[in-house]
Amino acid sequence: MSENLLDKVMAESGQPLNLCYQCRKCSVGCPMVDEFDFPPNMVMRMVQLGMKDELLKSKAIWMCVSCETCGSRCPNEIRIAPVMDSLRAQCLAEGVTPADPVTVALHTSFVDSIKTFGRVHEATMLMKYKLKSKKYTSDLDVGLKLFLKGKIPIMPKKSKNVAKVKEIFKNAGI
Amino acid sequence: MKYPYFPGCTLYTKAKKLDDAGRECSLKLGFELDELKDWTCCGATFPLVNDQHITMSGPTRILADTKDQGNDKLVTLCSVCFNVLKRTNNVMRTDEERRTKVTDFIERDYNGEVEVLHYLQVLRDEIGFDVLKEKVVKPLTGLKVACYYGCLLLRPVKEIGLDVMENPTIFEDFISALGAEPVEFPYKIECCGAFQAVHSMDIATRCSRDILNSAKNSAADLVITTCPLCQFNLDDRQPEIQKSDNRFAPIPVVYFTQMLALALDLPAADLGFERNLIDPLPLLKEKGLVS
């Protein structure tokens, strides 16, 4: 239990979570709800009740793709995507093992690609992702198809500004 | 008229044809997409929590470069880049505290002077769909099109401001101007599963199946999109959908600029249709739109 969870999430997300009255419109329209362990309306209630441990360990916070459908439909104008972002950040900051480390591996591989080339290069990014997520052979057919159709160039095209990008990452301590 | 243009990473690789067709069509319509010099990735993610600033450094640098290269507008074709640049620009315009943090960090002076536009907005608001209609050389007559918006082109509606939330029409108005017939289908603003496709293809397969079936139930011949990731999911997942539903007939999913190019009579051989998994050419030949 944490008394401050609601305040913290409200401050970080800028969303009026205390207004949620459980109409469930968010969960009805959520394209990812089948993958969630707790549907979005329940996540809202759990934040109100301060159920921090359960939330930071949940799969729901990692399966949300920030499509913003729920937030656009909420009668009280509560956007849930920023709420999920706040919970994801807390999960990583507090060293909790993410329920879905694979999504975390994807995000870090993406950032690494920008750091290296200044731009995203799909082939090297996905290779790194495979190593991090240990999903070595899955979807190889998809990658091969894209490659054969000329959609994945082998050589990365660097931005001329890559030095500046590296400097920004360095200054940010990333 | 020249419009400063930010292609974005994917339009240099996987979505090259979204980019090529967009550039060529602009010339036919009397404007030019002038690529921003030495651009970097937009980050593809807009920070949703208030104390996160680093992800805005990329898009802010791009916007500051646009301004410093003497421009007051920036056009994008990719839904993701559009979403990130537009929302970052809103923060630069309205939130002094966050703006100061980001611009101090990247040591640039920027206050939201640039206006971020999607290519569709240029067609609607600057060229005009009525003028576009007059410039069409080969109307897409007899083609029933499902206009798929997805998420990032529209939402959050208050920040993006391209169209309304539940029943937007900019895409339908666009395809109507080209002479095609837009179909009404309820899943036009549903999510395709986005990046979870990398994590689990099953998620993208389920989302794509629902969207494509919705389009097909409305008698669509073809789906158009502005987003490289939506195009990938909707096109690439179809063999998998067929494995679990043998009644599922494939439907081509193409970029909106490819259809624009066809209507402006650019050679079909240059439009990269062969890169699509579900080949649109048999359909386009049947409709007499490609010889």
XYZ file of C-alpha atoms in Angstrom, chain B:
291
model
C 5.786 27.089 -53.538
C 8.329 25.198 -51.434
C 7.408 23.379 -48.238
C 10.142 22.321 -45.824
C 9.833 18.570 -45.471
C 10.794 16.060 -42.788
C 10.760 12.529 -44.275
C 11.714 10.549 -41.157
C 13.730 7.323 -40.858
C 11.177 4.808 -42.102
C 10.460 6.786 -45.269
C 14.096 6.234 -46.188
C 13.768 2.483 -45.767
C 10.563 0.482 -45.434
C 8.163 3.199 -46.575
C 10.249 4.608 -49.437
C 7.227 4.612 -51.722
C 5.159 6.726 -49.341
C 7.958 9.273 -49.686
C 8.700 8.939 -53.437
C 5.058 9.222 -54.475
C 4.474 12.134 -52.090
C 7.373 14.110 -53.549
C 6.429 13.441 -57.171
C 2.758 14.256 -56.644
C 3.610 17.563 -55.012
C 5.411 18.663 -58.186
C 2.332 17.787 -60.250
C 0.215 19.830 -57.826
C 2.446 22.886 -57.989
C 4.452 22.662 -54.781
C 7.771 21.164 -53.791
C 8.833 19.192 -50.742
C 12.185 20.642 -49.737
C 13.964 18.133 -47.501
C 15.330 19.500 -44.254
C 19.127 19.376 -44.170
C 20.889 16.827 -41.943
C 17.763 15.797 -40.077
C 17.827 13.251 -37.257
C 15.191 10.866 -35.912
C 12.130 12.455 -34.231
C 12.339 9.804 -31.491
C 9.003 8.268 -32.534
C 7.692 8.773 -29.000
C 6.150 11.778 -27.319
C 6.769 11.885 -23.552
C 3.489 11.544 -21.694
C 4.643 12.373 -18.176
C 5.475 15.901 -17.120
C 8.968 15.289 -15.784
C 10.254 13.630 -18.950
C 12.125 15.977 -21.240
C 14.908 14.100 -23.015
C 12.560 12.600 -25.637
C 11.595 16.119 -26.677
C 15.192 17.101 -27.425
C 15.162 15.310 -30.805
C 11.950 16.811 -32.201
C 12.791 20.241 -30.749
C 16.152 20.231 -32.533
C 14.377 19.358 -35.780
C 11.910 22.230 -35.279
C 14.700 24.662 -34.354
C 16.650 23.590 -37.465
C 13.537 24.213 -39.548
C 13.266 27.728 -38.155
C 16.997 28.423 -38.514
C 16.911 27.283 -42.150
C 14.446 30.152 -42.677
C 11.100 28.335 -42.620
C 7.809 28.768 -40.789
C 6.241 25.449 -41.783
C 7.259 21.789 -41.677
C 5.453 19.067 -43.637
C 5.498 15.347 -42.784
C 4.005 12.269 -44.425
C 4.488 9.747 -41.625
C 1.764 9.628 -38.943
C 4.314 8.935 -36.203
C 6.645 11.840 -37.067
C 3.627 14.115 -37.479
C 2.280 13.181 -34.044
C 5.618 13.628 -32.249
C 6.592 16.899 -33.981
C 3.146 18.461 -33.647
C 2.796 17.640 -29.945
C 6.329 18.739 -29.110
C 5.646 21.985 -30.935
C 2.517 22.517 -28.801
C 4.652 22.204 -25.663
C 7.175 24.695 -27.076
C 4.329 27.135 -27.738
C 2.372 26.812 -24.506
C 4.509 25.479 -21.645
C 7.271 27.893 -20.743
C 8.776 25.759 -18.001
C 9.160 22.641 -20.130
C 10.259 24.663 -23.161
C 13.023 26.354 -21.155
C 14.259 23.021 -19.816
C 14.464 21.441 -23.261
C 15.894 24.419 -25.163
C 18.467 25.130 -22.445
C 19.544 21.504 -22.536
C 20.035 21.376 -26.288
C 21.307 24.973 -26.320
C 18.880 26.207 -28.944
C 16.441 29.081 -29.130
C 12.983 27.918 -30.118
C 9.494 29.073 -29.092
C 7.193 27.087 -31.360
C 7.479 29.437 -34.352
C 7.121 26.638 -36.912
C 3.739 25.203 -37.904
C 3.731 21.407 -38.275
C 1.515 20.172 -41.096
C 0.596 16.745 -42.371
C 0.657 16.368 -46.166
C -3.119 15.796 -46.069
C -3.496 19.205 -44.428
C -1.490 20.817 -47.204
C -3.847 19.210 -49.725
C -6.994 20.197 -47.809
C -6.102 23.623 -46.386
C -3.451 25.060 -48.697
C -4.193 23.496 -52.107
C -7.862 22.662 -51.512
C -9.586 19.367 -52.297
C -11.666 21.155 -54.973
C -8.478 22.221 -56.773
C -7.025 18.727 -56.291
C -10.146 17.309 -57.944
C -9.579 19.510 -60.983
C -5.966 18.364 -61.249
C -6.878 14.684 -61.308
C -5.957 13.229 -64.705
C -7.164 9.688 -64.204
C -10.090 9.529 -61.751
C -10.170 6.369 -59.623
C -13.712 5.638 -60.774
C -15.339 2.465 -59.526
C -12.815 1.850 -56.753
C -14.257 1.397 -53.262
C -11.727 2.535 -50.693
C -11.552 2.025 -46.927
C -9.751 5.039 -45.463
C -7.912 3.762 -42.404
C -6.784 6.485 -39.983
C -5.319 4.504 -37.103
C -4.229 6.369 -33.979
C -1.383 8.794 -34.399
C -2.791 10.850 -37.259
C -5.754 11.812 -35.051
C -5.158 11.427 -31.355
C -5.090 13.112 -28.923
C -7.593 15.180 -30.900
C -7.097 18.289 -28.732
C -3.373 18.348 -29.458
C -3.382 17.157 -33.073
C -6.433 19.058 -34.312
C -6.490 17.417 -37.766
C -10.087 16.238 -37.515
C -12.753 15.083 -35.030
C -12.368 11.984 -32.856
C -15.121 9.529 -33.749
C -15.956 10.096 -37.379
C -13.204 12.042 -39.132
C -13.657 12.703 -42.863
C -10.436 14.309 -44.163
C -9.253 11.020 -45.641
C -12.632 10.265 -47.259
C -12.777 13.802 -48.681
C -9.289 13.241 -50.109
C -10.118 9.960 -51.841
C -13.439 11.367 -53.110
C -11.497 14.193 -54.773
C -9.524 11.499 -56.601
C -12.786 10.066 -57.953
C -12.879 6.915 -55.802
C -15.760 5.945 -53.557
C -14.978 5.925 -49.813
C -16.797 3.254 -47.807
C -18.079 3.783 -44.279
C -16.507 1.236 -41.936
C -16.634 1.255 -38.147
C -13.006 0.259 -37.469
C -11.398 3.157 -39.300
C -9.945 4.707 -36.128
C -9.099 1.450 -34.286
C -5.491 0.642 -33.382
C -3.573 -1.887 -35.563
C -1.543 -3.191 -32.614
C 1.320 -0.784 -33.327
C 4.776 -1.805 -32.090
C 3.404 -4.793 -30.179
C 3.758 -6.526 -33.548
C 7.458 -6.851 -32.802
C 6.687 -8.351 -29.434
C 3.853 -10.636 -30.445
C 2.658 -11.093 -33.991
C -0.546 -12.611 -32.616
C -1.648 -9.239 -31.240
C -1.121 -7.482 -34.566
C -2.831 -10.361 -36.364
C -5.932 -10.049 -34.193
C -6.116 -6.254 -34.495
C -5.461 -6.319 -38.263
C -8.038 -9.060 -38.815
C -10.771 -7.013 -37.097
C -9.918 -3.856 -39.047
C -9.677 -5.620 -42.430
C -12.880 -7.594 -41.889
C -14.650 -4.380 -40.979
C -13.412 -2.799 -44.237
C -14.355 -5.843 -46.294
C -17.826 -6.054 -44.732
C -18.336 -2.545 -46.076
C -17.446 -3.818 -49.561
C -14.061 -2.083 -49.764
C -11.708 -3.130 -52.604
C -8.645 -1.527 -51.073
C -7.392 0.060 -47.827
C -5.342 3.275 -47.736
C -3.208 4.547 -44.863
C -0.709 7.292 -44.003
C 1.280 5.248 -41.491
C 4.233 2.925 -42.278
C 3.552 0.785 -39.215
C -0.185 0.426 -39.958
C 0.659 -0.484 -43.556
C 3.092 -3.132 -42.362
C 0.698 -4.690 -39.858
C -2.363 -4.645 -42.110
C -0.530 -5.947 -45.192
C 1.879 -8.384 -43.643
C -0.524 -10.107 -41.258
C -2.909 -11.307 -43.965
C -1.305 -14.734 -44.648
C -1.503 -15.406 -40.911
C -5.173 -14.338 -40.794
C -5.854 -16.751 -43.653
C -4.314 -19.620 -41.691
C -7.010 -19.320 -39.030
C -9.826 -18.281 -41.391
C -9.765 -19.844 -44.832
C -12.716 -17.702 -45.971
C -10.615 -14.558 -45.545
C -9.862 -13.088 -48.987
C -6.797 -10.812 -49.068
C -7.262 -7.074 -49.581
C -4.470 -4.706 -50.713
C -3.259 -2.033 -48.256
C -1.450 0.896 -49.906
C -0.160 4.351 -48.984
C -2.436 7.286 -49.781
C 0.311 8.918 -51.867
C 0.416 5.868 -54.149
C -3.270 6.353 -54.985
C -2.725 10.086 -55.412
C 0.091 9.324 -57.865
C -2.147 6.971 -59.809
C -4.877 9.612 -60.094
C -2.291 12.157 -61.269
C -1.260 9.644 -63.941
C 2.254 8.974 -62.739
C 3.502 5.665 -64.201
C 2.228 2.740 -62.126
C 5.535 0.919 -62.664
C 7.270 3.578 -60.533
C 4.848 3.380 -57.624
C 6.391 0.374 -55.912
C 3.225 -1.731 -55.754
C 5.459 -4.799 -56.112
C 6.708 -4.125 -52.583
C 3.276 -4.878 -51.159
C 2.740 -8.359 -49.829
C -0.847 -8.334 -51.128
C -0.375 -7.156 -54.701
C -2.819 -4.369 -55.602
C -2.101 -4.590 -59.354
C -4.643 -7.318 -60.271
C -7.392 -5.241 -58.655
C -6.226 -2.005 -60.258
C -6.059 -3.721 -63.662
C -9.534 -5.175 -63.200
C -10.865 -1.688 -62.453
C -9.124 -0.361 -65.556
C -6.901 1.975 -63.506
C -3.651 0.345 -64.585
C -3.058 -1.072 -68.043
